[in-house]
Short mmCIF file of C-alpha atoms and ligand atoms in Angstrom, two decimals:
data_model
loop_
_atom_site.label_atom_id
_atom_site.label_comp_id
_atom_site.label_asym_id
_atom_site.label_seq_id
_atom_site.Cartn_x
_atom_site.Cartn_y
_atom_site.Cartn_z
CA MET A 1 0.00 0.00 0.00
CA ASP A 2 2.23 2.74 -1.20
CA PHE A 3 0.13 5.86 -1.58
CA LYS A 4 1.90 8.58 -3.48
CA HIS A 5 -0.23 11.41 -2.30
CA ARG A 6 0.45 14.05 -4.92
CA ALA A 7 0.58 11.40 -7.61
CA GLU A 8 -2.71 9.83 -6.49
CA ASN A 9 -4.42 13.18 -6.22
CA PRO A 10 -4.47 15.06 -9.49
CA TYR A 11 -5.04 18.31 -7.61
CA LEU A 12 -4.84 19.94 -4.23
CA LEU A 13 -8.22 20.88 -2.78
CA LEU A 14 -8.23 24.47 -1.63
CA THR A 15 -11.83 24.10 -0.55
CA PRO A 16 -12.97 24.20 3.06
CA GLY A 17 -14.02 20.58 3.29
CA PRO A 18 -13.81 18.05 1.88
CA LEU A 19 -10.19 19.02 1.89
CA THR A 20 -6.81 17.56 1.07
CA THR A 21 -6.07 14.75 3.53
CA THR A 22 -2.68 13.19 4.23
CA PRO A 23 -1.66 9.90 2.59
CA SER A 24 -1.72 8.23 6.01
CA VAL A 25 -5.34 9.31 6.62
CA LYS A 26 -6.33 7.82 3.27
CA GLU A 27 -4.34 4.68 3.93
CA VAL A 28 -6.09 3.64 7.16
CA MET A 29 -9.36 3.34 5.24
CA MET A 30 -8.08 0.20 3.52
CA LYS A 31 -9.61 -2.04 6.16
CA ASP A 32 -13.21 -3.02 6.95
CA TRP A 33 -14.67 -2.74 10.43
CA CYS A 34 -17.46 -4.46 12.27
CA THR A 35 -19.78 -1.94 13.93
CA TRP A 36 -20.56 -3.98 17.03
CA ASP A 37 -17.08 -5.29 17.65
CA ASP A 38 -15.14 -3.88 20.61
CA ASP A 39 -12.17 -2.87 18.47
CA TYR A 40 -14.37 -0.45 16.61
CA ASN A 41 -16.45 0.79 19.51
CA ASN A 42 -13.37 1.43 21.63
CA LEU A 43 -12.09 3.61 18.83
CA VAL A 44 -15.36 5.56 18.87
CA GLN A 45 -15.09 6.06 22.63
CA LYS A 46 -11.50 7.25 22.32
CA ILE A 47 -12.55 9.78 19.71
CA ARG A 48 -15.41 11.03 21.90
CA LYS A 49 -13.05 11.55 24.85
CA LYS A 50 -10.39 13.20 22.74
CA LEU A 51 -12.86 15.65 21.26
CA VAL A 52 -13.99 16.82 24.69
CA ARG A 53 -10.36 17.23 25.68
CA LEU A 54 -9.70 19.27 22.56
CA ALA A 55 -12.66 21.52 23.36
CA THR A 56 -12.05 22.31 27.01
CA THR A 57 -10.00 21.74 30.13
CA LYS A 58 -13.26 21.25 32.08
CA GLU A 59 -13.82 17.83 30.56
CA GLU A 60 -16.25 16.65 33.22
CA LEU A 61 -18.87 19.20 32.10
CA TYR A 62 -19.11 18.11 28.48
CA THR A 63 -19.88 15.09 26.34
CA THR A 64 -19.48 14.32 22.62
CA ILE A 65 -22.07 12.82 20.31
CA LEU A 66 -21.11 11.69 16.82
CA MET A 67 -23.78 11.94 14.11
CA GLN A 68 -23.90 10.39 10.64
CA GLY A 69 -24.10 12.64 7.59
CA SER A 70 -22.49 15.89 6.56
CA GLY A 71 -22.14 18.81 8.96
CA THR A 72 -25.64 20.11 8.24
CA PHE A 73 -27.14 16.88 9.62
CA SER A 74 -25.40 17.59 12.91
CA VAL A 75 -26.66 21.17 12.95
CA GLU A 76 -30.18 19.91 12.27
CA SER A 77 -29.86 17.31 15.02
CA VAL A 78 -28.99 20.03 17.54
CA ILE A 79 -31.69 22.47 16.43
CA GLY A 80 -34.30 19.70 16.33
CA THR A 81 -33.38 18.20 19.69
CA ALA A 82 -32.14 21.04 21.91
CA ILE A 83 -35.05 23.43 21.42
CA PRO A 84 -38.22 22.41 23.26
CA ARG A 85 -41.71 22.72 21.72
CA ASN A 86 -42.30 26.04 23.47
CA GLY A 87 -38.79 27.28 22.77
CA LYS A 88 -37.81 30.23 20.63
CA LEU A 89 -34.66 30.68 18.60
CA LEU A 90 -32.74 33.86 17.87
CA ALA A 91 -30.35 33.22 15.00
CA LEU A 92 -27.50 35.67 14.38
CA THR A 93 -26.67 35.54 10.68
CA ASN A 94 -24.10 37.04 8.34
CA GLY A 95 -23.81 34.45 5.63
CA ALA A 96 -25.21 31.30 4.07
CA TYR A 97 -24.43 28.98 6.98
CA GLY A 98 -26.15 31.22 9.52
CA LYS A 99 -29.13 31.37 7.19
CA ARG A 100 -29.09 27.59 6.86
CA ILE A 101 -29.80 27.37 10.60
CA VAL A 102 -32.84 29.60 10.07
CA LYS A 103 -33.98 27.33 7.22
CA ILE A 104 -33.63 24.26 9.41
CA ALA A 105 -35.60 25.89 12.23
CA ASN A 106 -38.35 26.98 9.83
CA LYS A 107 -38.65 23.45 8.40
CA LEU A 108 -39.03 22.15 11.94
CA HIS A 109 -41.71 24.79 12.71
CA ILE A 110 -39.61 26.31 15.45
CA ASP A 111 -40.49 29.85 16.47
CA THR A 112 -37.49 31.73 15.05
CA MET A 113 -36.18 35.29 14.86
CA GLU A 114 -33.25 36.29 12.69
CA LEU A 115 -30.81 39.11 13.35
CA ASP A 116 -29.01 39.59 10.03
CA SER A 117 -26.00 41.89 10.04
CA GLY A 118 -25.24 41.51 6.33
CA GLU A 119 -22.46 39.46 4.83
CA ARG A 120 -19.63 41.85 5.58
CA ALA A 121 -20.34 42.86 9.17
CA PHE A 122 -20.17 41.26 12.61
CA PRO A 123 -23.44 40.70 14.46
CA ASP A 124 -24.55 43.93 16.14
CA LEU A 125 -24.07 43.30 19.88
CA HIS A 126 -26.26 46.24 20.81
CA GLN A 127 -29.15 44.88 18.73
CA LEU A 128 -28.58 41.42 20.16
CA GLU A 129 -29.06 42.76 23.64
CA GLU A 130 -32.12 44.78 22.58
CA GLN A 131 -33.74 41.68 21.09
CA LEU A 132 -33.03 39.60 24.17
CA MET A 133 -34.56 42.32 26.34
CA ALA A 134 -37.60 42.79 24.11
CA HIS A 135 -38.27 39.05 23.70
CA PRO A 136 -37.82 37.27 27.01
CA ASP A 137 -39.37 34.14 25.44
CA ILE A 138 -36.18 33.54 23.41
CA THR A 139 -34.60 30.36 24.76
CA HIS A 140 -31.71 29.67 22.34
CA VAL A 141 -29.23 31.79 20.41
CA THR A 142 -27.21 30.48 17.46
CA VAL A 143 -24.18 31.89 15.69
CA VAL A 144 -21.62 30.59 13.20
CA HIS A 145 -18.01 30.94 14.37
CA CYS A 146 -16.18 31.04 11.06
CA GLU A 147 -18.83 32.00 8.47
CA THR A 148 -17.39 30.00 5.60
CA THR A 149 -19.40 32.05 3.08
CA THR A 150 -16.91 34.89 3.45
CA GLY A 151 -14.24 33.67 5.90
CA MET A 152 -15.56 36.03 8.59
CA LEU A 153 -14.54 35.09 12.13
CA ASN A 154 -17.40 36.10 14.40
CA PRO A 155 -16.70 37.29 17.97
CA ILE A 156 -18.18 34.31 19.83
CA LYS A 157 -16.80 35.41 23.19
CA GLU A 158 -18.48 38.82 23.15
CA ILE A 159 -21.71 37.32 21.82
CA GLY A 160 -21.64 34.56 24.44
CA ASP A 161 -21.19 37.05 27.27
CA ILE A 162 -24.48 38.73 26.32
CA VAL A 163 -26.31 35.47 25.63
CA LYS A 164 -25.33 34.18 29.07
CA ARG A 165 -26.20 37.42 30.86
CA TYR A 166 -29.76 36.69 29.68
CA ASN A 167 -29.50 33.00 30.59
CA LYS A 168 -30.05 31.64 27.10
CA THR A 169 -28.75 28.39 25.66
CA TYR A 170 -25.79 29.14 23.38
CA VAL A 171 -25.31 27.12 20.19
CA VAL A 172 -22.21 27.69 18.04
CA ASP A 173 -21.66 26.27 14.57
CA ALA A 174 -17.87 25.95 14.70
CA MET A 175 -17.86 23.61 11.72
CA SER A 176 -14.98 25.20 9.86
CA SER A 177 -12.98 26.47 12.85
CA PHE A 178 -12.89 23.75 15.51
CA GLY A 179 -9.45 22.13 15.55
CA GLY A 180 -7.93 25.04 13.63
CA ILE A 181 -8.55 27.88 16.05
CA GLU A 182 -7.87 27.62 19.76
CA MET A 183 -10.89 27.85 22.05
CA ASP A 184 -12.10 26.57 25.39
CA ILE A 185 -15.83 26.07 25.20
CA ALA A 186 -16.24 26.17 28.98
CA ASP A 187 -14.63 29.62 29.07
CA LEU A 188 -16.84 30.64 26.17
CA ASP A 189 -19.85 29.18 27.98
CA ILE A 190 -21.02 27.35 24.88
CA ASP A 191 -23.76 24.78 25.43
CA TYR A 192 -23.58 23.11 22.01
CA LEU A 193 -20.62 23.27 19.67
CA ILE A 194 -21.00 21.65 16.26
CA SER A 195 -18.28 20.57 13.85
CA SER A 196 -17.57 17.80 11.36
CA ALA A 197 -14.98 15.26 10.32
CA ASN A 198 -13.85 16.89 7.10
CA LYS A 199 -12.86 20.36 8.26
CA CYS A 200 -9.94 21.39 10.52
CA ILE A 201 -9.38 17.95 12.05
CA GLN A 202 -8.63 17.01 8.43
CA GLY A 203 -10.57 13.78 8.13
CA VAL A 204 -12.82 12.64 5.29
CA PRO A 205 -16.57 13.41 5.07
CA GLY A 206 -19.23 11.18 6.60
CA PHE A 207 -20.09 12.38 10.08
CA GLY A 208 -20.31 15.42 12.31
CA PHE A 209 -19.94 15.81 16.04
CA ILE A 210 -21.51 17.82 18.80
CA ILE A 211 -19.84 18.76 22.05
CA ALA A 212 -22.65 19.38 24.50
CA LYS A 213 -22.80 20.65 28.05
CA ILE A 214 -24.07 17.63 29.97
CA ASP A 215 -26.45 19.29 32.42
CA VAL A 216 -28.17 21.31 29.66
CA PHE A 217 -28.28 18.42 27.23
CA LYS A 218 -29.78 16.00 29.77
CA GLN A 219 -32.97 18.06 29.73
CA CYS A 220 -33.57 17.24 26.05
CA LYS A 221 -34.84 13.68 26.37
CA GLY A 222 -37.89 13.12 24.17
CA GLN A 223 -37.55 16.48 22.39
CA GLY A 224 -36.13 15.16 19.11
CA ARG A 225 -38.23 16.11 16.09
CA SER A 226 -36.81 13.35 13.91
CA LEU A 227 -35.90 9.72 14.48
CA SER A 228 -32.54 9.53 12.74
CA LEU A 229 -31.46 12.99 13.88
CA ASP A 230 -32.53 12.59 17.50
CA LEU A 231 -29.33 13.72 19.20
CA TYR A 232 -30.43 12.60 22.63
CA ASP A 233 -31.21 9.04 21.54
CA GLN A 234 -27.93 8.89 19.68
CA TRP A 235 -26.13 9.96 22.85
CA GLU A 236 -27.99 7.50 25.08
CA THR A 237 -27.01 4.59 22.84
CA MET A 238 -23.39 5.72 22.62
CA GLU A 239 -23.22 6.12 26.38
CA SER A 240 -24.95 2.90 27.38
CA ASP A 241 -23.53 0.64 24.64
CA ASN A 242 -19.87 1.74 24.81
CA GLY A 243 -19.72 3.86 21.67
CA LYS A 244 -22.32 2.10 19.57
CA TRP A 245 -24.13 4.19 16.95
CA ARG A 246 -27.88 3.62 16.62
CA PHE A 247 -27.72 3.03 12.89
CA THR A 248 -24.89 2.01 10.54
CA SER A 249 -21.91 4.15 11.32
CA PRO A 250 -19.46 5.46 8.72
CA THR A 251 -16.74 3.06 9.84
CA HIS A 252 -14.00 3.98 7.38
CA THR A 253 -14.58 7.66 7.97
CA VAL A 254 -14.37 7.14 11.72
CA ARG A 255 -11.11 5.24 11.39
CA ALA A 256 -9.70 7.96 9.14
CA PHE A 257 -10.82 10.58 11.65
CA TYR A 258 -8.96 8.85 14.43
CA GLN A 259 -5.79 8.91 12.35
CA ALA A 260 -6.39 12.56 11.46
CA TYR A 261 -6.77 13.34 15.13
CA LEU A 262 -3.44 11.66 15.96
CA GLU A 263 -1.83 13.75 13.24
CA LEU A 264 -3.27 16.91 14.78
CA GLU A 265 -1.56 15.89 18.03
CA GLU A 266 1.67 15.14 16.16
CA GLU A 267 1.59 18.53 14.49
CA GLY A 268 1.61 20.05 17.97
CA GLY A 269 -2.07 20.61 18.60
CA VAL A 270 -4.48 23.34 17.63
CA LYS A 271 -2.03 26.19 18.25
CA LYS A 272 0.48 24.79 15.75
CA ARG A 273 -2.23 24.02 13.25
CA TRP A 274 -3.54 27.55 13.59
CA GLU A 275 -0.03 28.86 12.91
CA ARG A 276 0.20 26.88 9.69
CA TYR A 277 -3.24 28.02 8.52
CA HIS A 278 -2.43 31.58 9.53
CA THR A 279 0.85 31.52 7.60
CA ASN A 280 -0.95 30.05 4.58
CA GLN A 281 -3.58 32.75 4.73
CA ARG A 282 -1.14 35.66 5.15
CA LYS A 283 1.01 34.41 2.28
CA LEU A 284 -2.05 33.98 0.13
CA VAL A 285 -3.42 37.45 0.76
CA GLU A 286 -0.06 39.17 0.36
CA GLY A 287 0.56 37.35 -2.90
CA MET A 288 -2.95 37.95 -4.24
CA ARG A 289 -2.77 41.65 -3.43
CA LYS A 290 0.52 41.87 -5.34
CA LEU A 291 -1.30 40.32 -8.28
CA GLY A 292 -3.98 42.99 -8.00
CA PHE A 293 -6.75 41.03 -6.28
CA GLU A 294 -8.76 42.49 -3.43
CA THR A 295 -10.19 40.65 -0.44
CA LEU A 296 -13.90 40.90 0.31
CA LEU A 297 -13.35 41.40 4.04
CA GLU A 298 -11.19 43.76 5.99
CA ASP A 299 -8.26 41.96 7.62
CA LYS A 300 -9.67 42.42 11.12
CA CYS A 301 -12.76 40.26 10.30
CA GLN A 302 -10.81 37.61 8.45
CA SER A 303 -10.31 34.03 9.68
CA PRO A 304 -7.24 31.97 8.77
CA ILE A 305 -9.59 29.34 7.25
CA ILE A 306 -10.82 30.67 3.92
CA THR A 307 -10.57 33.98 2.05
CA ALA A 308 -13.01 35.53 -0.39
CA PHE A 309 -11.63 37.63 -3.25
CA TYR A 310 -13.47 39.96 -5.59
CA TYR A 311 -13.37 39.08 -9.27
CA PRO A 312 -10.72 41.24 -10.93
CA ASN A 313 -12.01 44.43 -12.45
CA ASN A 314 -11.77 43.16 -16.02
CA ASP A 315 -14.63 42.31 -18.39
CA GLN A 316 -12.74 39.39 -19.81
CA PHE A 317 -12.58 37.54 -16.49
CA ARG A 318 -14.59 34.32 -16.42
CA PHE A 319 -14.50 32.33 -13.18
CA GLN A 320 -14.95 29.01 -14.97
CA THR A 321 -11.95 29.63 -17.23
CA PHE A 322 -9.84 30.73 -14.28
CA TYR A 323 -10.98 27.66 -12.33
CA ASP A 324 -10.22 25.28 -15.21
CA LYS A 325 -6.76 26.75 -15.76
CA LEU A 326 -5.89 26.40 -12.08
CA LYS A 327 -7.30 22.89 -11.94
CA ALA A 328 -5.09 21.89 -14.86
CA LYS A 329 -2.15 23.21 -12.83
CA GLY A 330 -3.14 21.14 -9.79
CA PHE A 331 -5.27 23.48 -7.67
CA VAL A 332 -9.00 23.39 -7.08
CA ILE A 333 -10.50 26.62 -5.73
CA TYR A 334 -14.01 27.46 -4.62
CA PRO A 335 -16.73 29.60 -6.19
CA GLY A 336 -18.09 32.51 -4.18
CA LYS A 337 -21.24 32.34 -2.09
CA VAL A 338 -21.90 35.99 -1.27
CA THR A 339 -25.19 37.23 -2.64
CA ASP A 340 -24.52 40.72 -3.96
CA VAL A 341 -21.01 40.76 -5.46
CA ALA A 342 -18.96 38.40 -7.61
CA THR A 343 -16.33 36.61 -5.56
CA PHE A 344 -14.36 33.39 -5.48
CA ARG A 345 -12.85 31.73 -2.43
CA ILE A 346 -9.58 30.04 -1.60
CA GLY A 347 -9.36 27.82 1.45
CA ASN A 348 -6.11 26.95 3.11
CA ILE A 349 -7.10 24.26 5.55
CA GLY A 350 -6.22 20.59 5.04
CA ASP A 351 -2.82 19.13 4.25
CA VAL A 352 -1.73 22.40 2.67
CA LYS A 353 1.62 24.00 3.43
CA PRO A 354 3.05 27.47 2.81
CA ASN A 355 5.03 26.02 -0.08
CA ASP A 356 1.76 24.93 -1.73
CA ILE A 357 0.46 28.48 -1.42
CA GLU A 358 3.60 29.80 -3.15
CA ASN A 359 3.04 27.37 -5.99
CA LEU A 360 -0.62 28.36 -6.15
CA LEU A 361 0.32 32.01 -6.46
CA LYS A 362 2.67 31.20 -9.35
CA ALA A 363 -0.12 29.24 -11.01
CA ILE A 364 -2.54 32.13 -10.54
CA GLU A 365 -0.08 34.59 -12.03
CA GLU A 366 0.39 32.33 -15.05
CA SER A 367 -3.35 31.79 -15.33
CA MET A 368 -4.07 35.50 -15.59
CA TYR A 369 -2.41 36.12 -18.98
CA TRP A 370 -5.59 35.34 -20.87
CA ILE A 371 -7.37 38.38 -19.51
CA SER A 372 -4.51 40.79 -20.11
CA PRO A 373 -3.34 41.96 -23.53
CA GLN A 374 -1.02 39.30 -24.99
CA PRO A 375 2.65 40.14 -24.46
CA GLN A 376 4.31 40.95 -27.83
C1 PLP B 401 -19.09 23.07 6.13
C2 PLP B 401 -19.98 23.86 6.99
C3 PLP B 401 -21.24 23.38 7.41
C4 PLP B 401 -21.78 22.04 7.01
O1 PLP B 401 -21.87 21.89 5.65
P1 PLP B 401 -22.07 20.43 5.04
O2 PLP B 401 -22.05 20.69 3.57
O3 PLP B 401 -23.36 19.92 5.50
O4 PLP B 401 -20.94 19.61 5.53
C5 PLP B 401 -21.97 24.14 8.29
N1 PLP B 401 -21.53 25.32 8.73
C6 PLP B 401 -20.35 25.83 8.34
C7 PLP B 401 -19.91 27.16 8.88
C8 PLP B 401 -19.53 25.12 7.47
O5 PLP B 401 -18.35 25.63 7.08
#
C-alpha cells in the first residue's frame, strides 16, 4: 500500500471541506470494520473523549455525540433536539451557513427570529441585547463561528457574554474552525458546539460531532423532532452501549478521523495548526494583493480558514476559465457564495503547506495572462 499522495491526487483541494487529507489518513481506510465489535467501539469512545479534551479543560462538564451525515445533519440534530416545543430561537446571521440554521428551524416549525448583520459585518451586539430584552421568550441563540461564506470570524466570546447574561442556551456552529482555532468552550460558555470530520481535524466526510454541556443536554430527552437525527437518543445509545451508533456508522470515515486526530496531536495541537493556517492565509493574501486582487473582508474580520476575493475588475474575467486553468495546474478553488457581489474563495485548511500556497500564487499569475493583452 504505497500511496503517493500528490501522484494519487491530481489536484490539491483548496476548498474548506472536503479538503486535502494526508496519505496516512487515506491509507487507514483500507480495512473493513465491524460496527458492534469492541475494536471499533473502543475507537469511537476514544474519539469522543479526545474531542472533549480538545474543546475544554473542564472535561467533566461536556460530552461528545457523533452523528452520521455531513455537517448540516449535525446542525439539524442540535436544532431539532435542543429546542423544546415552546422554545424560541434567535439566529445571528451574516452568511449562508447562519441562514441555513434559520432554514432548518423553519422546516421544523420552530419559532425563530433572525438578526441579520449583512455578509460583511459582525453581528450587532447592541441589537442582540435589545432583542433579548424585548423578547424574554427567546430560549436559544445560534451563531456561526467562522462564516465560511466569506471567511468572517465572528466574535463568539463577546456574543456569548451577552447570551449568558440573559441566561439563554448558546449554540455555536464551529464547523470550519474547531481544531484550527484555539478555544475553550467552557470559558466561552457554549452549550452546544457543532463541527464535522472533514474540516480542521482534516478527516474525510461522513459524520459530524456535537460537544454538549451535559447538564443542559440532559434536559432534552424526548424532544427530538426526527428519528434519525434525535441527538439525545444517539447519545444515550453511545453512552450505554460503549460507543455504539444507533444506525450504521461510517466506519472507514471514523477510522480515518482517528488517524487525522493523531496527526493533529503530532503537528503540535491546535495552536500549531492555527499557525500553519495563519501563515498560509497571510502568504495567500499578500501574494494575491501583489497580483492585483482584493479581499472581500477587511483583515480584522478575516479568519485563517478561507478567504473571499473579488473578481478582478476586467470584463474578460470568467470564473470558470480561471478555475479550469488552475485545476489543470493542480489546484481546485471554490466559487463565491456571497449574494450581492462576484467573488471566489480560496481555502487553506487541510494538508496544505506554505510552499503549496507559493506554488498556487505562481499558477494564478500564469493563469491570468488570458485576460490581459497578450505580451508581444
Ligand atoms: C461546512 C460547513 C457546514 C456544514 O456543511 P455540510 O455541507 O453539511 O458539511 C456548516 N456550517 C459551516 C460554517 C460550514 O463551514
